């Protein structure tokens, strides 16, 4: 059944979800299920201006030429759960003391309960030279639908030289994505025969390859086997595209380091959306400030948040959203019934670290960086079976189960 859509006006709802990405759709689906028996007439609204919804995790494989980019998208209208209303507008202001949000288009929407899940902002313009060059002249990025095809074009057409892959300061979505595409590019360069006349360089603002030792140990061996040069604590600060130079700041010495590139895959810096940062819901860094276990706002008990927009101190992934969504739904319903909030989130997140066209390390861990693995095998090993999970199982899990509140 097509969702009921409303026009820009003033309205009142039991639950308003701001953002209908991975977190918004999944949480709404869980809420509908939970309230079906007890409050079947609850009025639930999603506000999101987007025409299209993206399954971003597949962009790693799109950038490597495994899938066309169209597999990552569906119409937002087709994903709004039955029984939920959609307002296709952009929220511009949160007024939590009045239980109200306002949209750019002028609607005033009031709520009894609010869920904030607006994702984060890609700051292309923070790197001089990047915004105008990404997608052209050897500069590419998997981080947006508009640019992801440029990665595959660059990898496919690379004829040798220096290929640089960058990772900015945290937080970023999917901490492993900047390196996954590098391993795939390396594998492709070996097949196409250009690897012998190439340097593959990983320039990362971080100090190590991965935060969890169990997986970092394997990844360090992968780097060694693939003869990839690593430059840690190197933060990209500018691109001089006319001469194909990337400028880095060495975070240990504060020195400027200039490197020539023939292709460069850039992961842009990322930050909270401005309208979230400037709202009473934000912490001082600009993220929505919720309790890390209950996912309830620390100052406004009728507000919850999850996903990339939240301050949850875990790696920002869709896998994390999958676990957070059911906790938000259960705790929000408990709050509605004036009962104690008993559902807790332990920081679970997952990063399928693709290390080649047929191998993957399935990292899964919690707030304390302890492995929290699903399969009864050593997941720190590179495995073909886990690559198949990433390629075939996880997309199906997302579209057919997670977004329907069934996983
Ligand atoms: C290249 C790449 C690789 C990744 N790989 C993985 C992976 O392998 N595994 C994994 O689990 N995760 C991965 N991720 C991360 C994952 O996609 C995100 O963490 C996840 O989508 C977060 O969900 P979200 O709902 O918080 O944000 P999003 O899914 O980004 O949704 C945010 C929504 O908010 C809406 N919005 C924005 N502004 C407003 C506004 N003003 N008013 C109303 N709505 C608004 C947007 O339109 C959007 O629909 C990857 C991401 C990228 C980019």
Short mmCIF file of C-alpha atoms and ligand atoms in Angstrom, two decimals:
data_model
loop_
_atom_site.label_atom_id
_atom_site.label_comp_id
_atom_site.label_asym_id
_atom_site.label_seq_id
_atom_site.Cartn_x
_atom_site.Cartn_y
_atom_site.Cartn_z
CA UNK A 1 0.00 0.00 0.00
CA UNK A 2 1.40 3.43 -0.92
CA UNK A 3 2.13 5.66 2.09
CA UNK A 4 -0.22 8.47 2.85
CA UNK A 5 1.62 11.68 2.09
CA UNK A 6 0.68 15.03 3.48
CA UNK A 7 1.24 18.55 2.31
CA UNK A 8 3.05 21.27 4.22
CA UNK A 9 0.66 22.37 6.98
CA UNK A 10 0.49 22.30 10.74
CA UNK A 11 -0.16 18.89 12.27
CA UNK A 12 0.02 16.91 15.46
CA UNK A 13 1.27 13.33 15.83
CA UNK A 14 1.92 10.75 18.51
CA UNK A 15 5.38 9.95 17.11
CA UNK A 16 7.46 11.96 14.66
CA UNK A 17 10.62 10.52 13.13
CA UNK A 18 12.93 13.09 11.55
CA UNK A 19 14.94 11.29 8.86
CA UNK A 20 13.77 8.32 6.82
CA UNK A 21 17.13 6.73 6.03
CA UNK A 22 18.30 3.37 7.40
CA UNK A 23 17.45 4.35 10.97
CA UNK A 24 14.16 6.14 10.33
CA UNK A 25 12.52 3.44 8.21
CA UNK A 26 13.73 0.60 10.43
CA UNK A 27 12.58 2.27 13.65
CA UNK A 28 9.20 3.19 12.15
CA UNK A 29 8.70 -0.44 11.08
CA UNK A 30 9.48 -1.66 14.62
CA UNK A 31 7.14 0.94 16.14
CA UNK A 32 4.24 -0.06 13.88
CA UNK A 33 4.69 -3.69 14.93
CA UNK A 34 4.94 -2.88 18.62
CA UNK A 35 1.92 -0.57 18.66
CA UNK A 36 -0.29 -2.70 16.41
CA UNK A 37 -2.04 -4.39 19.33
CA UNK A 38 -1.90 -1.79 22.05
CA UNK A 39 -2.33 1.47 20.15
CA UNK A 40 -3.39 0.68 16.60
CA UNK A 41 -4.52 4.27 16.03
CA UNK A 42 -1.19 5.85 16.98
CA UNK A 43 -0.36 8.55 14.44
CA UNK A 44 3.24 8.10 13.24
CA UNK A 45 4.94 10.53 10.86
CA UNK A 46 8.28 10.39 9.03
CA UNK A 47 9.65 13.73 7.81
CA UNK A 48 12.30 13.39 5.09
CA UNK A 49 12.74 15.44 1.91
CA UNK A 50 14.54 12.67 -0.01
CA UNK A 51 13.09 11.23 -3.20
CA UNK A 52 15.43 8.23 -2.99
CA UNK A 53 16.71 5.96 -0.24
CA UNK A 54 20.24 4.50 -0.44
CA UNK A 55 21.76 1.27 0.83
CA UNK A 56 25.16 2.90 1.25
CA UNK A 57 27.17 -0.20 2.34
CA UNK A 58 26.98 -1.58 -1.20
CA UNK A 59 28.84 1.47 -2.56
CA UNK A 60 32.11 -0.29 -1.65
CA UNK A 61 31.28 -2.99 -4.22
CA UNK A 62 29.87 -0.44 -6.71
CA UNK A 63 33.16 1.49 -6.57
CA UNK A 64 34.97 -1.76 -7.35
CA UNK A 65 32.80 -2.54 -10.37
CA UNK A 66 30.95 -5.48 -8.79
CA UNK A 67 27.48 -3.88 -9.02
CA UNK A 68 26.01 -0.92 -10.91
CA UNK A 69 25.08 1.95 -8.61
CA UNK A 70 21.36 1.50 -9.28
CA UNK A 71 21.28 -1.58 -7.01
CA UNK A 72 21.81 0.74 -4.04
CA UNK A 73 18.64 2.76 -4.41
CA UNK A 74 14.86 2.53 -4.03
CA UNK A 75 12.15 5.16 -4.03
CA UNK A 76 11.62 6.50 -0.50
CA UNK A 77 7.85 6.35 -1.02
CA UNK A 78 8.02 2.56 -1.51
CA UNK A 79 9.80 2.03 1.82
CA UNK A 80 7.57 4.01 4.19
CA UNK A 81 5.94 1.30 6.36
CA UNK A 82 2.22 0.80 5.94
CA UNK A 83 0.36 2.83 8.56
CA UNK A 84 3.03 5.56 8.66
CA UNK A 85 2.52 8.99 7.11
CA UNK A 86 5.28 10.73 5.15
CA UNK A 87 5.88 14.46 5.00
CA UNK A 88 8.38 15.05 2.20
CA UNK A 89 9.97 18.15 3.63
CA UNK A 90 13.23 19.10 5.37
CA UNK A 91 13.19 19.89 9.07
CA UNK A 92 14.96 23.17 9.83
CA UNK A 93 14.36 23.59 13.54
CA UNK A 94 13.77 21.53 16.68
CA UNK A 95 11.83 23.24 19.49
CA UNK A 96 11.82 20.47 22.12
CA UNK A 97 10.38 22.56 24.99
CA UNK A 98 7.25 23.02 22.82
CA UNK A 99 7.36 19.45 21.43
CA UNK A 100 7.51 20.90 17.95
CA UNK A 101 9.61 20.76 14.78
CA UNK A 102 9.47 23.21 11.91
CA UNK A 103 10.27 22.57 8.29
CA UNK A 104 12.01 24.71 5.68
CA UNK A 105 8.73 24.80 3.81
CA UNK A 106 6.96 26.35 6.81
CA UNK A 107 5.10 23.42 8.40
CA UNK A 108 4.85 23.26 12.19
CA UNK A 109 4.57 19.69 13.40
CA UNK A 110 3.96 18.84 17.03
CA UNK A 111 4.58 15.48 18.64
CA UNK A 112 4.29 13.53 21.85
CA UNK A 113 7.46 11.54 21.07
CA UNK A 114 10.30 12.41 18.71
CA UNK A 115 12.96 10.21 17.09
CA UNK A 116 15.90 12.00 15.48
CA UNK A 117 17.83 10.10 12.81
CA UNK A 118 18.98 12.59 10.19
CA UNK A 119 22.36 11.03 9.42
CA UNK A 120 25.43 13.23 9.05
CA UNK A 121 26.92 15.78 6.66
CA UNK A 122 29.72 15.20 4.14
CA UNK A 123 32.10 18.17 4.25
CA UNK A 124 33.59 18.09 0.75
CA UNK A 125 34.24 21.84 0.89
CA UNK A 126 36.49 21.52 3.98
CA UNK A 127 39.28 20.24 1.70
CA UNK A 128 40.16 23.06 -0.74
CA UNK A 129 40.14 21.67 -4.27
CA UNK A 130 37.97 18.64 -3.45
CA UNK A 131 34.35 19.72 -4.01
CA UNK A 132 35.02 20.92 -7.55
CA UNK A 133 37.27 18.02 -8.55
CA UNK A 134 35.64 14.91 -7.07
CA UNK A 135 34.58 12.64 -9.91
CA UNK A 136 37.10 14.17 -12.34
CA UNK A 137 40.82 14.03 -13.19
CA UNK A 138 41.79 11.12 -11.01
CA UNK A 139 39.83 12.24 -7.93
CA UNK A 140 37.07 9.87 -6.81
CA UNK A 141 34.99 8.83 -3.80
CA UNK A 142 32.66 6.02 -2.77
CA UNK A 143 30.98 8.32 -0.27
CA UNK A 144 28.06 9.53 -2.43
CA UNK A 145 25.71 8.15 -5.04
CA UNK A 146 26.80 10.92 -7.42
CA UNK A 147 30.52 10.09 -7.19
CA UNK A 148 30.67 6.34 -6.56
CA UNK A 149 30.93 5.46 -10.27
CA UNK A 150 34.00 7.67 -10.59
CA UNK A 151 35.85 5.24 -8.33
CA UNK A 152 35.29 2.31 -10.65
CA UNK A 153 36.21 4.45 -13.70
CA UNK A 154 39.50 5.44 -12.05
CA UNK A 155 40.35 1.92 -10.94
CA UNK A 156 39.46 0.45 -14.34
CA UNK A 157 41.40 3.06 -16.29
CA UNK A 158 44.45 3.23 -14.00
CA UNK A 159 47.59 2.64 -16.01
CA UNK A 160 50.11 2.76 -13.16
CA UNK A 161 51.71 5.36 -10.91
CA UNK A 162 50.60 6.35 -7.44
CA UNK A 163 47.13 5.51 -6.14
CA UNK A 164 46.34 7.18 -2.80
CA UNK A 165 43.45 6.30 -0.49
CA UNK A 166 42.65 8.74 2.32
CA UNK A 167 40.89 8.51 5.67
CA UNK A 168 40.01 11.71 7.61
CA UNK A 169 39.76 12.30 11.35
CA UNK A 170 36.77 10.57 12.96
CA UNK A 171 33.87 10.35 13.16
CA UNK A 172 33.08 8.92 9.75
CA UNK A 173 30.44 6.48 8.63
CA UNK A 174 31.81 2.98 8.31
CA UNK A 175 35.33 3.38 9.62
CA UNK A 176 36.51 0.53 7.38
CA UNK A 177 35.21 1.87 4.06
CA UNK A 178 38.28 4.03 3.24
CA UNK A 179 40.53 0.94 3.28
CA UNK A 180 38.14 -1.64 1.78
CA UNK A 181 38.11 0.07 -1.59
CA UNK A 182 41.92 0.18 -1.52
CA UNK A 183 42.19 -3.61 -1.11
CA UNK A 184 39.75 -4.08 -3.99
CA UNK A 185 41.68 -1.60 -6.16
CA UNK A 186 44.93 -3.43 -5.37
CA UNK A 187 43.36 -6.75 -6.40
CA UNK A 188 42.06 -5.23 -9.63
CA UNK A 189 45.47 -3.67 -10.44
CA UNK A 190 47.04 -7.13 -10.06
CA UNK A 191 44.53 -8.60 -12.52
CA UNK A 192 44.88 -5.77 -15.01
CA UNK A 193 48.67 -6.01 -14.80
CA UNK A 194 49.43 -2.47 -13.60
CA UNK A 195 50.25 -3.26 -9.97
CA UNK A 196 53.96 -3.84 -10.75
CA UNK A 197 54.32 -0.27 -11.92
CA UNK A 198 52.24 1.26 -9.12
CA UNK A 199 52.46 2.41 -5.54
CA UNK A 200 49.34 1.99 -3.44
CA UNK A 201 49.40 4.32 -0.44
CA UNK A 202 47.01 4.52 2.52
CA UNK A 203 47.09 8.00 4.11
CA UNK A 204 45.05 7.96 7.30
CA UNK A 205 44.52 10.49 10.05
CA UNK A 206 44.24 7.54 12.45
CA UNK A 207 47.25 6.02 14.13
CA UNK A 208 46.52 2.38 13.31
CA UNK A 209 44.76 0.37 10.61
CA UNK A 210 41.74 -0.58 12.80
CA UNK A 211 40.61 0.04 16.36
CA UNK A 212 40.02 -3.60 17.36
CA UNK A 213 43.29 -5.54 17.74
CA UNK A 214 41.85 -8.90 16.72
CA UNK A 215 40.98 -7.55 13.25
CA UNK A 216 43.90 -5.11 13.03
CA UNK A 217 46.32 -8.06 13.30
CA UNK A 218 44.82 -9.62 10.16
CA UNK A 219 44.65 -6.29 8.31
CA UNK A 220 48.32 -5.57 9.01
CA UNK A 221 49.16 -8.89 7.34
CA UNK A 222 46.94 -7.96 4.38
CA UNK A 223 48.79 -4.62 4.03
CA UNK A 224 52.12 -6.46 4.10
CA UNK A 225 51.05 -9.10 1.58
CA UNK A 226 49.70 -6.48 -0.78
CA UNK A 227 52.80 -4.26 -0.32
CA UNK A 228 50.67 -1.25 0.53
CA UNK A 229 52.52 1.77 1.90
CA UNK A 230 50.92 3.24 5.04
CA UNK A 231 51.15 6.85 6.19
CA UNK A 232 49.35 7.12 9.54
CA UNK A 233 48.54 10.42 11.25
CA UNK A 234 48.40 12.00 7.79
CA UNK A 235 45.28 14.15 7.40
CA UNK A 236 44.37 15.42 3.92
CA UNK A 237 44.12 19.23 3.95
CA UNK A 238 44.05 20.24 0.26
CA UNK A 239 44.14 18.98 -3.32
CA UNK A 240 46.14 20.80 -5.99
CA UNK A 241 44.40 19.21 -8.89
CA UNK A 242 46.22 21.15 -11.62
CA UNK A 243 49.49 19.43 -10.63
CA UNK A 244 47.91 16.29 -9.11
CA UNK A 245 49.26 16.88 -5.63
CA UNK A 246 47.64 16.02 -2.31
CA UNK A 247 48.59 18.07 0.74
CA UNK A 248 48.56 16.38 4.15
CA UNK A 249 49.19 17.56 7.68
CA UNK A 250 51.35 15.19 9.69
CA UNK A 251 49.39 15.19 12.96
CA UNK A 252 52.45 14.20 14.99
CA UNK A 253 54.84 16.87 13.73
CA UNK A 254 52.39 19.46 12.29
CA UNK A 255 54.48 19.44 9.11
CA UNK A 256 52.97 19.76 5.66
CA UNK A 257 53.52 16.70 3.47
CA UNK A 258 52.95 16.92 -0.27
CA UNK A 259 52.41 13.77 -2.32
CA UNK A 260 51.89 13.29 -6.04
CA UNK A 261 48.95 11.11 -7.12
CA UNK A 262 47.74 9.61 -10.36
CA UNK A 263 44.47 8.62 -8.74
CA UNK A 264 43.17 9.47 -5.30
CA UNK A 265 40.15 8.05 -3.48
CA UNK A 266 39.03 10.58 -0.89
CA UNK A 267 36.85 9.92 2.14
CA UNK A 268 35.53 13.40 2.97
CA UNK A 269 35.48 14.83 6.51
CA UNK A 270 32.08 14.35 8.16
CA UNK A 271 30.15 16.30 10.79
CA UNK A 272 26.69 16.82 12.34
CA UNK A 273 24.02 18.48 10.19
CA UNK A 274 23.87 22.23 10.98
CA UNK A 275 20.20 22.26 12.01
CA UNK A 276 20.95 19.48 14.52
CA UNK A 277 24.16 21.09 15.78
CA UNK A 278 22.33 24.40 16.36
CA UNK A 279 19.43 22.83 18.24
CA UNK A 280 18.88 22.32 21.99
CA UNK A 281 19.09 18.56 21.31
CA UNK A 282 22.82 18.63 20.50
CA UNK A 283 25.84 18.07 22.70
CA UNK A 284 28.78 20.42 22.36
CA UNK A 285 30.14 18.53 19.35
CA UNK A 286 26.77 18.83 17.59
CA UNK A 287 25.47 15.25 17.86
CA UNK A 288 22.07 14.44 19.39
CA UNK A 289 22.82 13.72 23.04
CA UNK A 290 21.26 10.45 24.15
CA UNK A 291 22.01 7.91 26.85
CA UNK A 292 24.35 5.37 25.28
CA UNK A 293 22.37 2.35 26.50
CA UNK A 294 18.73 3.54 26.49
CA UNK A 295 19.07 5.85 23.45
CA UNK A 296 16.82 8.35 25.23
CA UNK A 297 17.70 12.04 25.20
CA UNK A 298 19.51 13.12 28.35
CA UNK A 299 17.40 16.30 28.78
CA UNK A 300 14.13 15.56 26.93
CA UNK A 301 12.73 12.14 27.95
CA UNK A 302 10.22 12.09 25.07
CA UNK A 303 13.06 12.34 22.52
CA UNK A 304 15.17 9.44 21.22
CA UNK A 305 17.97 9.34 18.65
CA UNK A 306 20.00 6.74 16.78
CA UNK A 307 22.23 6.24 13.79
CA UNK A 308 24.83 8.60 12.38
CA UNK A 309 23.18 11.72 13.89
CA UNK A 310 23.52 10.47 17.46
CA UNK A 311 26.40 10.86 19.90
CA UNK A 312 26.61 7.09 20.48
CA UNK A 313 30.32 6.30 20.91
CA UNK A 314 30.46 3.43 18.45
CA UNK A 315 31.40 3.09 14.79
CA UNK A 316 28.62 4.68 12.68
CA UNK A 317 27.19 1.84 10.58
CA UNK A 318 23.94 0.43 9.27
CA UNK A 319 24.67 -2.70 11.28
CA UNK A 320 24.70 -0.59 14.44
CA UNK A 321 21.40 1.00 13.35
CA UNK A 322 19.84 -2.46 13.01
CA UNK A 323 20.42 -3.12 16.73
CA UNK A 324 19.64 0.44 17.87
CA UNK A 325 16.27 0.62 16.09
CA UNK A 326 14.58 -2.10 18.10
CA UNK A 327 15.97 -0.63 21.36
CA UNK A 328 14.54 2.81 20.48
CA UNK A 329 11.16 1.31 19.56
CA UNK A 330 10.92 -0.77 22.75
CA UNK A 331 12.04 2.06 25.02
CA UNK A 332 9.82 4.64 23.35
CA UNK A 333 6.78 2.41 23.79
CA UNK A 334 7.77 1.80 27.43
CA UNK A 335 8.04 5.56 27.95
CA UNK A 336 4.58 5.98 26.38
CA UNK A 337 3.20 3.46 28.90
CA UNK A 338 5.09 5.14 31.76
CA UNK A 339 7.00 1.92 32.35
CA UNK A 340 10.75 1.53 33.04
CA UNK A 341 12.99 1.43 29.95
CA UNK A 342 14.45 -2.06 29.97
CA UNK A 343 15.92 -2.44 26.48
CA UNK A 344 19.65 -1.67 26.23
CA UNK A 345 22.15 -1.22 23.39
CA UNK A 346 25.71 -2.47 23.98
CA UNK A 347 27.41 -0.54 21.17
CA UNK A 348 27.22 -3.43 18.69
CA UNK A 349 28.53 -2.50 15.27
CA UNK A 350 29.91 -4.40 12.33
CA UNK A 351 32.34 -3.69 9.54
CA UNK A 352 32.59 -6.21 6.69
CA UNK A 353 36.23 -5.57 5.76
CA UNK A 354 36.48 -6.61 2.14
CA UNK A 355 40.13 -7.51 1.44
CA UNK A 356 39.74 -8.58 -2.19
CA UNK A 357 37.17 -9.76 -4.77
CA UNK A 358 36.73 -13.02 -2.87
CA UNK A 359 37.80 -12.39 0.70
CA UNK A 360 36.46 -10.57 3.72
CA UNK A 361 37.10 -10.17 7.45
CA UNK A 362 33.74 -9.84 9.23
CA UNK A 363 34.48 -7.50 12.14
CA UNK A 364 31.77 -7.25 14.80
CA UNK A 365 32.35 -5.56 18.15
CA UNK A 366 30.80 -3.55 21.00
CA UNK A 367 31.43 -0.31 22.91
CA UNK A 368 34.42 -1.85 24.68
CA UNK A 369 36.00 -2.97 21.40
CA UNK A 370 35.32 -6.57 22.37
CA UNK A 371 34.47 -8.84 19.46
CA UNK A 372 30.70 -9.58 19.38
CA UNK A 373 30.62 -12.13 16.60
CA UNK A 374 27.61 -13.80 14.98
CA UNK A 375 29.18 -16.88 13.43
CA UNK A 376 30.76 -19.84 15.26
CA UNK A 377 34.06 -19.39 13.41
CA UNK A 378 37.13 -17.19 13.80
CA UNK A 379 35.87 -14.04 12.10
CA UNK A 380 39.29 -12.39 12.10
CA UNK A 381 40.29 -14.68 9.19
CA UNK A 382 39.82 -13.60 5.58
CA UNK A 383 37.06 -15.77 4.19
CA UNK A 384 35.30 -16.31 0.86
CA UNK A 385 32.09 -17.25 2.69
CA UNK A 386 32.00 -13.84 4.41
CA UNK A 387 32.55 -12.11 1.05
CA UNK A 388 29.45 -13.91 -0.21
CA UNK A 389 27.57 -12.72 2.88
CA UNK A 390 28.51 -9.11 2.04
CA UNK A 391 27.70 -9.49 -1.65
CA UNK A 392 24.43 -11.41 -1.47
CA UNK A 393 23.10 -11.87 2.07
CA UNK A 394 23.46 -8.42 3.64
CA UNK A 395 21.66 -6.49 0.84
CA UNK A 396 18.73 -8.92 1.13
CA UNK A 397 18.80 -8.67 4.91
CA UNK A 398 18.61 -4.88 4.56
CA UNK A 399 15.79 -4.51 2.02
CA UNK A 400 13.69 -7.53 2.98
CA UNK A 401 14.16 -7.79 6.73
CA UNK A 402 15.81 -4.81 8.47
CA UNK A 403 13.74 -2.06 6.84
CA UNK A 404 10.61 -4.10 7.59
CA UNK A 405 11.46 -4.42 11.27
CA UNK A 406 12.03 -8.14 10.88
CA UNK A 407 15.73 -8.27 11.79
C1 LIG B 1 30.87 4.19 1.36
C2 LIG B 1 30.09 3.70 2.55
C3 LIG B 1 30.23 2.39 2.97
C4 LIG B 1 29.52 1.93 4.06
N1 LIG B 1 29.67 0.61 4.42
C5 LIG B 1 28.93 0.12 5.44
C6 LIG B 1 29.00 -1.28 5.75
O1 LIG B 1 29.70 -2.06 5.10
N2 LIG B 1 28.22 -1.75 6.76
C7 LIG B 1 27.40 -0.91 7.48
O2 LIG B 1 26.69 -1.40 8.36
N3 LIG B 1 27.34 0.42 7.24
C8 LIG B 1 28.07 0.96 6.22
N4 LIG B 1 27.99 2.30 5.91
C9 LIG B 1 27.31 3.24 6.86
C10 LIG B 1 25.78 3.25 6.80
O3 LIG B 1 25.33 3.42 5.48
C11 LIG B 1 25.24 4.38 7.68
O4 LIG B 1 25.83 4.28 8.96
C12 LIG B 1 23.73 4.33 7.81
O5 LIG B 1 23.13 4.60 6.58
C13 LIG B 1 23.24 5.33 8.88
O6 LIG B 1 21.84 5.41 8.87
P1 LIG B 1 21.11 6.79 9.26
O7 LIG B 1 19.66 6.53 9.12
O8 LIG B 1 21.65 7.30 10.52
O9 LIG B 1 21.57 7.81 8.11
P2 LIG B 1 21.14 7.78 6.59
O10 LIG B 1 20.85 6.40 6.14
O11 LIG B 1 22.22 8.53 5.87
O12 LIG B 1 19.77 8.59 6.54
C14 LIG B 1 19.64 9.94 6.95
C15 LIG B 1 18.30 10.44 6.43
O13 LIG B 1 18.04 11.74 7.00
C16 LIG B 1 17.43 12.53 6.01
N5 LIG B 1 17.60 13.95 6.33
C17 LIG B 1 18.72 14.69 6.20
N6 LIG B 1 18.45 15.98 6.52
C18 LIG B 1 17.13 16.03 6.86
C19 LIG B 1 16.26 17.08 7.26
N7 LIG B 1 16.68 18.35 7.35
N8 LIG B 1 14.96 16.79 7.54
C20 LIG B 1 14.50 15.51 7.44
N9 LIG B 1 15.29 14.48 7.04
C21 LIG B 1 16.58 14.75 6.75
C22 LIG B 1 18.16 12.13 4.73
O14 LIG B 1 17.43 12.50 3.58
C23 LIG B 1 18.28 10.63 4.91
O15 LIG B 1 17.18 9.95 4.35
C24 LIG B 1 28.65 2.79 4.80
C25 LIG B 1 28.49 4.12 4.35
C26 LIG B 1 29.18 4.56 3.25
C27 LIG B 1 29.00 6.00 2.78
#
